[in-house]
Amino acid sequence: MDPAKKLSINDVARLAGVSKKTVSRVINNEPGVTAKMLKKVQSVIDEYNYTPSRQARALALNRSFLLSIIHDNPNASFVTEALYGALDICRPAGYELIVHPCDFKKQDTVDEIIRFVSNLKIDGVILLPPVSESDELTKRIREIGCNFVRLLSTASEDDAHMIYHNDGAAVGQIVSHFMDLGHQEIGLIRGPEKSQSANQRYKEFRSALATNSLNLPKNHIALGDNTFRSGMECAEWLLGSNRPPTAIFANNDEMAIGAIVKAQKMGLKIPAELTVVGFDDSPQASRMWPALTTANLHVREMAELAAQKLIAQCNGDIEAAAGIRVAVDPTFVRRQTTDVPALPTEKT
Amino acid sequence: MDPAKKLSINDVARLAGVSKKTVSRVINNEPGVTAKMLKKVQSVIDEYNYTPSRQARALALNRSFLLSIIHDNPNASFVTEALYGALDICRPAGYELIVHPCDFKKQDTVDEIIRFVSNLKIDGVILLPPVSESDELTKRIREIGCNFVRLLSTASEDDAHMIYHNDGAAVGQIVSHFMDLGHQEIGLIRGPEKSQSANQRYKEFRSALATNSLNLPKNHIALGDNTFRSGMECAEWLLGSNRPPTAIFANNDEMAIGAIVKAQKMGLKIPAELTVVGFDDSPQASRMWPALTTANLHVREMAELAAQKLIAQCNGDIEAAAGIRVAVDPTFVRRQTTDVPALPTEKT
DNA sequence: GCACACATTGATCCCGGTGTCAATCAAGCT
DNA sequence: AGCTTGATTGACACCGGGATCAATGTGTGC
């Protein structure tokens, strides 16, 4: 009677005077157990604080009760948000979550991910961009019979779960805001051409400008890669052009902040001499001065929903098995980087 | 012959014409296998790309091959750094890492952590502050036979692994730097009184000031709780005193940035009218303007070391079993928040 | 009171590994 | 050659659950 040793289903069965199968039925809420039996078993379970072994259950059911969140750039703020959102849902549901960072630029990353998922018999994965945008990966994940949800990825035609953001409204608000402030020369720091969401946002931005009878000349478009450094470089390029923008919209907060830092280094006052808007509402956005006007993606809520759907699917919930597509509208967040009207433009 | 089905040790044994125990010996590099046998088994393993089942192994060995990193505040930048540092080590070693956030202010958090560790049969945990500073927790973790490493926690007398930072030198450099810039009125935003590391840093700071024949009056000490908001509040209080400091040292970057934002909102120029120094070298520190002077704790390297030691312990590595204590010196990082000398003080 | 149908229960095997210990084998010795 | 000895090898039980299906119980109708 080693008190430290956890007891097994056999111990419980012996103590309750029943077979282990009956105990198994009780812990799994299976039907067909009489009230008398149930009470007998349950009291032993309660008294000794018995919990079934995950390892044994995993072996018997050929499942791991492990989910994973796969992402590329650990520095992106949405990764952390998604991680904690998913954790909140997974743990109470009896699943654990494994963080799996990867380098999606490398050639053999897909192989590596597949190996990871199949070695650990991961029950389901949440894919974050840019990983979520690879059709090759999802095809192979499906092949090995693993459930998955795409998060923050707009494209793809398949019928898997997909939870994404619908930038149209928020981008429209941003452009209207620029109009209200009187900006005529508006610059864009766009995201990588490979990124579907960056392309989408670029399109929305261009069309919102068009709605306001503005066009987007080539020298007002800088191509960034969503990093702080690239934000700085793009800002330098935009501000160095012969007709520099008075307002800049960046594909994400990280680049927006890079642009602001570069502009400040160059001696420009924000927002008096340059207006900047980001996209993400990362933690830094509200922890700087002037605070960054941006759009909140509601990543945490989306991740919670993704985890719920994924778990339902892993548990064989029929209703949840069909792929869902949820589009969430980002919320425009107005802060101080857009606090003053544009400088009067001199006539050319 | 379902090609999708992973093969088991029995399949390998059959294909190689040996017993499963021999296969087991091969995959575990056990001695006492003749070259002939080894080659026979290995070729089958290679041909079919066999990998043993983690679940089965976990059940047989009564281990999970799971490590966990337990922390309180997901927003603290060192958590992310520690997480990715540990991940880098865990995965190649065949361990997976589970992130376990908790609310350490709650009464039953220790119980909850113990339940988590014992339910999952976690092989070892990395404890981050403030969780790493609880002797009750480590006592109970030890009771259930789980390995652990304390990270970034200075105190405690026990013989467990402990990897911490030695603030003395860096704090000394910060104070010297203040002296060089000519500051006489120096304020401190200290960390919570419960935090051993905050107390330690406070002590170091006070003694470094004393070395320079300066004392730290009560109205130059603000008590913060390491959050951005608290940094703002403390700065407001310090700057509102009848003899406001011209330089502020904050217990961490988060509060330093809060102080800077508050000061800027109040119209002060940083660093011309107020010098601020933080501690952590969080990502934001270098992504703002002016960039924050601070001290880099080398969290990632410490986490890697912690994971290595923990894994050695879990693997029963005798040499690593004895507790080690590693103290790492933070590196002073000079940036722009301390770029100009103090304003000349008017005589009182 | 008895036969039958149906609901509950449990004996046994399986999941895929590891540990124990006896059986086998080759080499060294008299 | 025959025996001892130490090194390999393998048969079998075990880890702690779940699934199958036979055995037992319970209730219904006649």
PDB file of N, CA and C in Angstrom, chain A residues 35-121:
ATOM      1  N   ALA A  35     -27.640   1.985 -11.363  1.00  0.00           N
ATOM      2  CA  ALA A  35     -27.361   3.030 -10.378  1.00  0.00           C
ATOM      3  C   ALA A  35     -26.535   2.484  -9.224  1.00  0.00           C
ATOM      4  N   LYS A  36     -26.838   1.268  -8.819  1.00  0.00           N
ATOM      5  CA  LYS A  36     -26.158   0.648  -7.685  1.00  0.00           C
ATOM      6  C   LYS A  36     -24.663   0.512  -7.998  1.00  0.00           C
ATOM      7  N   MET A  37     -24.371  -0.043  -9.167  1.00  0.00           N
ATOM      8  CA  MET A  37     -22.989  -0.242  -9.605  1.00  0.00           C
ATOM      9  C   MET A  37     -22.262   1.097  -9.697  1.00  0.00           C
ATOM     10  N   LEU A  38     -22.946   2.020 -10.328  1.00  0.00           N
ATOM     11  CA  LEU A  38     -22.342   3.322 -10.550  1.00  0.00           C
ATOM     12  C   LEU A  38     -21.930   3.947  -9.226  1.00  0.00           C
ATOM     13  N   LYS A  39     -22.836   3.856  -8.275  1.00  0.00           N
ATOM     14  CA  LYS A  39     -22.557   4.470  -6.976  1.00  0.00           C
ATOM     15  C   LYS A  39     -21.359   3.792  -6.308  1.00  0.00           C
ATOM     16  N   LYS A  40     -21.350   2.457  -6.378  1.00  0.00           N
ATOM     17  CA  LYS A  40     -20.263   1.696  -5.764  1.00  0.00           C
ATOM     18  C   LYS A  40     -18.916   2.140  -6.342  1.00  0.00           C
ATOM     19  N   VAL A  41     -18.858   2.195  -7.653  1.00  0.00           N
ATOM     20  CA  VAL A  41     -17.606   2.549  -8.322  1.00  0.00           C
ATOM     21  C   VAL A  41     -17.245   4.010  -8.073  1.00  0.00           C
ATOM     22  N   GLN A  42     -18.251   4.862  -8.218  1.00  0.00           N
ATOM     23  CA  GLN A  42     -17.976   6.285  -8.093  1.00  0.00           C
ATOM     24  C   GLN A  42     -17.442   6.629  -6.708  1.00  0.00           C
ATOM     25  N   SER A  43     -17.971   5.961  -5.693  1.00  0.00           N
ATOM     26  CA  SER A  43     -17.527   6.295  -4.337  1.00  0.00           C
ATOM     27  C   SER A  43     -16.057   5.921  -4.144  1.00  0.00           C
ATOM     28  N   VAL A  44     -15.667   4.794  -4.741  1.00  0.00           N
ATOM     29  CA  VAL A  44     -14.251   4.414  -4.649  1.00  0.00           C
ATOM     30  C   VAL A  44     -13.382   5.425  -5.399  1.00  0.00           C
ATOM     31  N   ILE A  45     -13.844   5.803  -6.593  1.00  0.00           N
ATOM     32  CA  ILE A  45     -13.102   6.789  -7.384  1.00  0.00           C
ATOM     33  C   ILE A  45     -12.926   8.084  -6.598  1.00  0.00           C
ATOM     34  N   ASP A  46     -14.031   8.527  -5.995  1.00  0.00           N
ATOM     35  CA  ASP A  46     -13.967   9.783  -5.252  1.00  0.00           C
ATOM     36  C   ASP A  46     -13.060   9.659  -4.034  1.00  0.00           C
ATOM     37  N   GLU A  47     -13.242   8.547  -3.341  1.00  0.00           N
ATOM     38  CA  GLU A  47     -12.482   8.389  -2.094  1.00  0.00           C
ATOM     39  C   GLU A  47     -10.977   8.397  -2.346  1.00  0.00           C
ATOM     40  N   TYR A  48     -10.558   7.670  -3.371  1.00  0.00           N
ATOM     41  CA  TYR A  48      -9.118   7.557  -3.616  1.00  0.00           C
ATOM     42  C   TYR A  48      -8.615   8.559  -4.645  1.00  0.00           C
ATOM     43  N   ASN A  49      -9.546   9.385  -5.147  1.00  0.00           N
ATOM     44  CA  ASN A  49      -9.130  10.412  -6.085  1.00  0.00           C
ATOM     45  C   ASN A  49      -8.467   9.810  -7.325  1.00  0.00           C
ATOM     46  N   TYR A  50      -9.120   8.803  -7.842  1.00  0.00           N
ATOM     47  CA  TYR A  50      -8.551   8.093  -8.982  1.00  0.00           C
ATOM     48  C   TYR A  50      -8.708   8.871 -10.282  1.00  0.00           C
ATOM     49  N   THR A  51      -7.658   8.907 -11.065  1.00  0.00           N
ATOM     50  CA  THR A  51      -7.759   9.438 -12.430  1.00  0.00           C
ATOM     51  C   THR A  51      -7.099   8.443 -13.369  1.00  0.00           C
ATOM     52  N   PRO A  52      -7.759   8.154 -14.490  1.00  0.00           N
ATOM     53  CA  PRO A  52      -7.190   7.165 -15.403  1.00  0.00           C
ATOM     54  C   PRO A  52      -5.875   7.654 -16.007  1.00  0.00           C
ATOM     55  N   SER A  53      -5.039   6.715 -16.384  1.00  0.00           N
ATOM     56  CA  SER A  53      -3.737   7.049 -16.954  1.00  0.00           C
ATOM     57  C   SER A  53      -3.872   7.477 -18.401  1.00  0.00           C
ATOM     58  N   ARG A  54      -3.345   8.657 -18.684  1.00  0.00           N
ATOM     59  CA  ARG A  54      -3.387   9.141 -20.072  1.00  0.00           C
ATOM     60  C   ARG A  54      -2.604   8.222 -20.984  1.00  0.00           C
ATOM     61  N   GLN A  55      -1.481   7.717 -20.485  1.00  0.00           N
ATOM     62  CA  GLN A  55      -0.609   6.901 -21.320  1.00  0.00           C
ATOM     63  C   GLN A  55      -1.328   5.625 -21.759  1.00  0.00           C
ATOM     64  N   ALA A  56      -1.956   4.971 -20.786  1.00  0.00           N
ATOM     65  CA  ALA A  56      -2.638   3.718 -21.102  1.00  0.00           C
ATOM     66  C   ALA A  56      -3.793   3.956 -22.060  1.00  0.00           C
ATOM     67  N   ARG A  57      -4.527   5.002 -21.763  1.00  0.00           N
ATOM     68  CA  ARG A  57      -5.662   5.328 -22.615  1.00  0.00           C
ATOM     69  C   ARG A  57      -5.192   5.654 -24.037  1.00  0.00           C
ATOM     70  N   ALA A  58      -4.103   6.399 -24.109  1.00  0.00           N
ATOM     71  CA  ALA A  58      -3.567   6.774 -25.415  1.00  0.00           C
ATOM     72  C   ALA A  58      -3.171   5.529 -26.200  1.00  0.00           C
ATOM     73  N   LEU A  59      -2.539   4.584 -25.520  1.00  0.00           N
ATOM     74  CA  LEU A  59      -2.111   3.362 -26.198  1.00  0.00           C
ATOM     75  C   LEU A  59      -3.315   2.563 -26.687  1.00  0.00           C
ATOM     76  N   ALA A  60      -4.292   2.404 -25.808  1.00  0.00           N
ATOM     77  CA  ALA A  60      -5.447   1.583 -26.164  1.00  0.00           C
ATOM     78  C   ALA A  60      -6.249   2.205 -27.307  1.00  0.00           C
ATOM     79  N   LEU A  61      -6.400   3.521 -27.255  1.00  0.00           N
ATOM     80  CA  LEU A  61      -7.246   4.176 -28.252  1.00  0.00           C
ATOM     81  C   LEU A  61      -6.462   4.629 -29.478  1.00  0.00           C
ATOM     82  N   ASN A  62      -5.158   4.447 -29.419  1.00  0.00           N
ATOM     83  CA  ASN A  62      -4.304   4.904 -30.509  1.00  0.00           C
ATOM     84  C   ASN A  62      -4.490   6.395 -30.774  1.00  0.00           C
ATOM     85  N   ARG A  63      -4.546   7.145 -29.702  1.00  0.00           N
ATOM     86  CA  ARG A  63      -4.608   8.595 -29.801  1.00  0.00           C
ATOM     87  C   ARG A  63      -3.689   9.162 -28.725  1.00  0.00           C
ATOM     88  N   SER A  64      -3.365  10.421 -28.858  1.00  0.00           N
ATOM     89  CA  SER A  64      -2.411  10.991 -27.905  1.00  0.00           C
ATOM     90  C   SER A  64      -3.039  11.998 -26.957  1.00  0.00           C
ATOM     91  N   PHE A  65      -4.228  12.501 -27.323  1.00  0.00           N
ATOM     92  CA  PHE A  65      -4.841  13.604 -26.587  1.00  0.00           C
ATOM     93  C   PHE A  65      -3.934  14.825 -26.571  1.00  0.00           C
ATOM     94  N   LEU A  66      -3.192  14.946 -27.657  1.00  0.00           N
ATOM     95  CA  LEU A  66      -2.291  16.073 -27.807  1.00  0.00           C
ATOM     96  C   LEU A  66      -2.728  16.877 -29.027  1.00  0.00           C
ATOM     97  N   LEU A  67      -2.787  18.172 -28.866  1.00  0.00           N
ATOM     98  CA  LEU A  67      -2.995  19.043 -30.010  1.00  0.00           C
ATOM     99  C   LEU A  67      -1.715  19.846 -30.193  1.00  0.00           C
ATOM    100  N   SER A  68      -1.578  20.450 -31.342  1.00  0.00           N
ATOM    101  CA  SER A  68      -0.387  21.249 -31.559  1.00  0.00           C
ATOM    102  C   SER A  68      -0.739  22.529 -32.291  1.00  0.00           C
ATOM    103  N   ILE A  69       0.010  23.549 -32.008  1.00  0.00           N
ATOM    104  CA  ILE A  69      -0.165  24.809 -32.709  1.00  0.00           C
ATOM    105  C   ILE A  69       1.127  25.047 -33.478  1.00  0.00           C
ATOM    106  N   ILE A  70       1.007  25.080 -34.774  1.00  0.00           N
ATOM    107  CA  ILE A  70       2.183  25.141 -35.631  1.00  0.00           C
ATOM    108  C   ILE A  70       2.305  26.525 -36.247  1.00  0.00           C
ATOM    109  N   HIS A  71       3.456  27.123 -36.083  1.00  0.00           N
ATOM    110  CA  HIS A  71       3.627  28.485 -36.580  1.00  0.00           C
ATOM    111  C   HIS A  71       5.053  28.711 -37.018  1.00  0.00           C
ATOM    112  N   ASP A  72       5.252  29.831 -37.683  1.00  0.00           N
ATOM    113  CA  ASP A  72       6.566  30.101 -38.240  1.00  0.00           C
ATOM    114  C   ASP A  72       7.363  31.069 -37.387  1.00  0.00           C
ATOM    115  N   ASN A  73       6.816  32.242 -37.164  1.00  0.00           N
ATOM    116  CA  ASN A  73       7.589  33.303 -36.530  1.00  0.00           C
ATOM    117  C   ASN A  73       7.181  33.499 -35.072  1.00  0.00           C
ATOM    118  N   PRO A  74       8.018  33.052 -34.139  1.00  0.00           N
ATOM    119  CA  PRO A  74       7.647  33.142 -32.728  1.00  0.00           C
ATOM    120  C   PRO A  74       7.492  34.582 -32.258  1.00  0.00           C
ATOM    121  N   ASN A  75       8.039  35.526 -33.012  1.00  0.00           N
ATOM    122  CA  ASN A  75       7.997  36.908 -32.559  1.00  0.00           C
ATOM    123  C   ASN A  75       6.672  37.593 -32.880  1.00  0.00           C
ATOM    124  N   ALA A  76       5.946  37.040 -33.805  1.00  0.00           N
ATOM    125  CA  ALA A  76       4.678  37.663 -34.157  1.00  0.00           C
ATOM    126  C   ALA A  76       3.761  37.639 -32.943  1.00  0.00           C
ATOM    127  N   SER A  77       3.143  38.775 -32.687  1.00  0.00           N
ATOM    128  CA  SER A  77       2.355  38.865 -31.463  1.00  0.00           C
ATOM    129  C   SER A  77       1.143  37.955 -31.511  1.00  0.00           C
ATOM    130  N   PHE A  78       0.623  37.704 -32.704  1.00  0.00           N
ATOM    131  CA  PHE A  78      -0.588  36.880 -32.753  1.00  0.00           C
ATOM    132  C   PHE A  78      -0.317  35.431 -32.356  1.00  0.00           C
ATOM    133  N   VAL A  79       0.943  35.011 -32.465  1.00  0.00           N
ATOM    134  CA  VAL A  79       1.269  33.650 -32.058  1.00  0.00           C
ATOM    135  C   VAL A  79       1.010  33.459 -30.569  1.00  0.00           C
ATOM    136  N   THR A  80       1.512  34.394 -29.783  1.00  0.00           N
ATOM    137  CA  THR A  80       1.313  34.295 -28.342  1.00  0.00           C
ATOM    138  C   THR A  80      -0.167  34.357 -27.995  1.00  0.00           C
ATOM    139  N   GLU A  81      -0.865  35.274 -28.624  1.00  0.00           N
ATOM    140  CA  GLU A  81      -2.294  35.395 -28.349  1.00  0.00           C
ATOM    141  C   GLU A  81      -3.036  34.115 -28.702  1.00  0.00           C
ATOM    142  N   ALA A  82      -2.726  33.580 -29.864  1.00  0.00           N
ATOM    143  CA  ALA A  82      -3.396  32.357 -30.301  1.00  0.00           C
ATOM    144  C   ALA A  82      -3.058  31.215 -29.354  1.00  0.00           C
ATOM    145  N   LEU A  83      -1.806  31.153 -28.954  1.00  0.00           N
ATOM    146  CA  LEU A  83      -1.373  30.094 -28.042  1.00  0.00           C
ATOM    147  C   LEU A  83      -2.182  30.094 -26.761  1.00  0.00           C
ATOM    148  N   TYR A  84      -2.299  31.267 -26.135  1.00  0.00           N
ATOM    149  CA  TYR A  84      -2.996  31.299 -24.856  1.00  0.00           C
ATOM    150  C   TYR A  84      -4.496  31.156 -25.025  1.00  0.00           C
ATOM    151  N   GLY A  85      -5.016  31.635 -26.138  1.00  0.00           N
ATOM    152  CA  GLY A  85      -6.431  31.418 -26.399  1.00  0.00           C
ATOM    153  C   GLY A  85      -6.732  29.939 -26.529  1.00  0.00           C
ATOM    154  N   ALA A  86      -5.910  29.238 -27.283  1.00  0.00           N
ATOM    155  CA  ALA A  86      -6.122  27.807 -27.495  1.00  0.00           C
ATOM    156  C   ALA A  86      -5.925  27.025 -26.193  1.00  0.00           C
ATOM    157  N   LEU A  87      -4.918  27.423 -25.435  1.00  0.00           N
ATOM    158  CA  LEU A  87      -4.655  26.741 -24.157  1.00  0.00           C
ATOM    159  C   LEU A  87      -5.874  26.764 -23.246  1.00  0.00           C
ATOM    160  N   ASP A  88      -6.535  27.907 -23.199  1.00  0.00           N
ATOM    161  CA  ASP A  88      -7.707  28.059 -22.337  1.00  0.00           C
ATOM    162  C   ASP A  88      -8.776  27.027 -22.632  1.00  0.00           C
ATOM    163  N   ILE A  89      -8.879  26.650 -23.894  1.00  0.00           N
ATOM    164  CA  ILE A  89      -9.915  25.703 -24.297  1.00  0.00           C
ATOM    165  C   ILE A  89      -9.426  24.264 -24.157  1.00  0.00           C
ATOM    166  N   CYS A  90      -8.189  24.035 -24.542  1.00  0.00           N
ATOM    167  CA  CYS A  90      -7.666  22.664 -24.574  1.00  0.00           C
ATOM    168  C   CYS A  90      -7.645  22.007 -23.207  1.00  0.00           C
ATOM    169  N   ARG A  91      -7.092  22.703 -22.258  1.00  0.00           N
ATOM    170  CA  ARG A  91      -6.837  22.072 -20.965  1.00  0.00           C
ATOM    171  C   ARG A  91      -8.114  21.553 -20.311  1.00  0.00           C
ATOM    172  N   PRO A  92      -9.165  22.386 -20.209  1.00  0.00           N
ATOM    173  CA  PRO A  92     -10.384  21.868 -19.584  1.00  0.00           C
ATOM    174  C   PRO A  92     -10.980  20.691 -20.351  1.00  0.00           C
ATOM    175  N   ALA A  93     -10.674  20.600 -21.638  1.00  0.00           N
ATOM    176  CA  ALA A  93     -11.256  19.531 -22.446  1.00  0.00           C
ATOM    177  C   ALA A  93     -10.412  18.258 -22.385  1.00  0.00           C
ATOM    178  N   GLY A  94      -9.341  18.278 -21.612  1.00  0.00           N
ATOM    179  CA  GLY A  94      -8.525  17.072 -21.470  1.00  0.00           C
ATOM    180  C   GLY A  94      -7.465  16.914 -22.542  1.00  0.00           C
ATOM    181  N   TYR A  95      -7.211  17.960 -23.263  1.00  0.00           N
ATOM    182  CA  TYR A  95      -6.159  17.911 -24.274  1.00  0.00           C
ATOM    183  C   TYR A  95      -5.001  18.791 -23.841  1.00  0.00           C
ATOM    184  N   GLU A  96      -3.814  18.411 -24.229  1.00  0.00           N
ATOM    185  CA  GLU A  96      -2.670  19.276 -24.006  1.00  0.00           C
ATOM    186  C   GLU A  96      -2.234  19.838 -25.342  1.00  0.00           C
ATOM    187  N   LEU A  97      -1.559  20.954 -25.253  1.00  0.00           N
ATOM    188  CA  LEU A  97      -1.192  21.682 -26.463  1.00  0.00           C
ATOM    189  C   LEU A  97       0.324  21.769 -26.568  1.00  0.00           C
ATOM    190  N   ILE A  98       0.848  21.375 -27.719  1.00  0.00           N
ATOM    191  CA  ILE A  98       2.284  21.447 -27.939  1.00  0.00           C
ATOM    192  C   ILE A  98       2.585  22.550 -28.937  1.00  0.00           C
ATOM    193  N   VAL A  99       3.476  23.416 -28.552  1.00  0.00           N
ATOM    194  CA  VAL A  99       3.863  24.502 -29.455  1.00  0.00           C
ATOM    195  C   VAL A  99       4.909  23.973 -30.410  1.00  0.00           C
ATOM    196  N   HIS A 100       4.676  24.161 -31.667  1.00  0.00           N
ATOM    197  CA  HIS A 100       5.647  23.670 -32.642  1.00  0.00           C
ATOM    198  C   HIS A 100       6.059  24.783 -33.598  1.00  0.00           C
ATOM    199  N   PRO A 101       7.165  25.441 -33.291  1.00  0.00           N
ATOM    200  CA  PRO A 101       7.667  26.457 -34.210  1.00  0.00           C
ATOM    201  C   PRO A 101       8.388  25.771 -35.359  1.00  0.00           C
ATOM    202  N   CYS A 102       8.396  26.385 -36.502  1.00  0.00           N
ATOM    203  CA  CYS A 102       9.126  25.809 -37.622  1.00  0.00           C
ATOM    204  C   CYS A 102       9.636  26.921 -38.520  1.00  0.00           C
ATOM    205  N   ASP A 103      10.538  26.564 -39.381  1.00  0.00           N
ATOM    206  CA  ASP A 103      11.064  27.545 -40.328  1.00  0.00           C
ATOM    207  C   ASP A 103      10.461  27.233 -41.681  1.00  0.00           C
ATOM    208  N   PHE A 104       9.463  28.013 -42.048  1.00  0.00           N
ATOM    209  CA  PHE A 104       8.685  27.645 -43.224  1.00  0.00           C
ATOM    210  C   PHE A 104       9.381  27.990 -44.534  1.00  0.00           C
ATOM    211  N   LYS A 105      10.506  28.638 -44.423  1.00  0.00           N
ATOM    212  CA  LYS A 105      11.248  28.932 -45.654  1.00  0.00           C
ATOM    213  C   LYS A 105      12.077  27.713 -46.073  1.00  0.00           C
ATOM    214  N   LYS A 106      12.416  26.873 -45.099  1.00  0.00           N
ATOM    215  CA  LYS A 106      13.231  25.702 -45.422  1.00  0.00           C
ATOM    216  C   LYS A 106      12.468  24.709 -46.283  1.00  0.00           C
ATOM    217  N   GLN A 107      13.200  23.995 -47.077  1.00  0.00           N
ATOM    218  CA  GLN A 107      12.587  23.107 -48.043  1.00  0.00           C
ATOM    219  C   GLN A 107      11.876  21.924 -47.389  1.00  0.00           C
ATOM    220  N   ASP A 108      12.510  21.352 -46.359  1.00  0.00           N
ATOM    221  CA  ASP A 108      11.973  20.095 -45.816  1.00  0.00           C
ATOM    222  C   ASP A 108      11.077  20.300 -44.603  1.00  0.00           C
ATOM    223  N   THR A 109      10.571  21.515 -44.441  1.00  0.00           N
ATOM    224  CA  THR A 109       9.754  21.788 -43.257  1.00  0.00           C
ATOM    225  C   THR A 109       8.461  20.986 -43.256  1.00  0.00           C
ATOM    226  N   VAL A 110       7.864  20.839 -44.425  1.00  0.00           N
ATOM    227  CA  VAL A 110       6.621  20.065 -44.479  1.00  0.00           C
ATOM    228  C   VAL A 110       6.881  18.630 -44.014  1.00  0.00           C
ATOM    229  N   ASP A 111       7.962  18.039 -44.509  1.00  0.00           N
ATOM    230  CA  ASP A 111       8.316  16.688 -44.065  1.00  0.00           C
ATOM    231  C   ASP A 111       8.494  16.645 -42.562  1.00  0.00           C
ATOM    232  N   GLU A 112       9.187  17.655 -42.082  1.00  0.00           N
ATOM    233  CA  GLU A 112       9.487  17.684 -40.646  1.00  0.00           C
ATOM    234  C   GLU A 112       8.197  17.762 -39.836  1.00  0.00           C
ATOM    235  N   ILE A 113       7.262  18.573 -40.277  1.00  0.00           N
ATOM    236  CA  ILE A 113       5.989  18.706 -39.569  1.00  0.00           C
ATOM    237  C   ILE A 113       5.218  17.388 -39.604  1.00  0.00           C
ATOM    238  N   ILE A 114       5.196  16.761 -40.759  1.00  0.00           N
ATOM    239  CA  ILE A 114       4.483  15.493 -40.887  1.00  0.00           C
ATOM    240  C   ILE A 114       5.086  14.444 -39.964  1.00  0.00           C
ATOM    241  N   ARG A 115       6.401  14.421 -39.918  1.00  0.00           N
ATOM    242  CA  ARG A 115       7.085  13.479 -39.030  1.00  0.00           C
ATOM    243  C   ARG A 115       6.688  13.750 -37.575  1.00  0.00           C
ATOM    244  N   PHE A 116       6.701  15.001 -37.214  1.00  0.00           N
ATOM    245  CA  PHE A 116       6.320  15.413 -35.863  1.00  0.00           C
ATOM    246  C   PHE A 116       4.905  14.950 -35.532  1.00  0.00           C
ATOM    247  N   VAL A 117       3.972  15.254 -36.419  1.00  0.00           N
ATOM    248  CA  VAL A 117       2.573  14.928 -36.160  1.00  0.00           C
ATOM    249  C   VAL A 117       2.372  13.417 -36.087  1.00  0.00           C
ATOM    250  N   SER A 118       3.016  12.679 -36.972  1.00  0.00           N
ATOM    251  CA  SER A 118       2.740  11.247 -36.978  1.00  0.00           C
ATOM    252  C   SER A 118       3.524  10.527 -35.877  1.00  0.00           C
ATOM    253  N   ASN A 119       4.706  10.979 -35.574  1.00  0.00           N
ATOM    254  CA  ASN A 119       5.447  10.355 -34.475  1.00  0.00           C
ATOM    255  C   ASN A 119       4.715  10.495 -33.156  1.00  0.00           C
ATOM    256  N   LEU A 120       4.170  11.666 -32.928  1.00  0.00           N
ATOM    257  CA  LEU A 120       3.497  11.893 -31.648  1.00  0.00           C
ATOM    258  C   LEU A 120       2.028  11.521 -31.709  1.00  0.00           C
ATOM    259  N   LYS A 121       1.589  11.083 -32.876  1.00  0.00           N
ATOM    260  CA  LYS A 121       0.160  10.803 -33.056  1.00  0.00           C
ATOM    261  C   LYS A 121      -0.690  11.965 -32.569  1.00  0.00           C
TER     262      LYS A 121
END
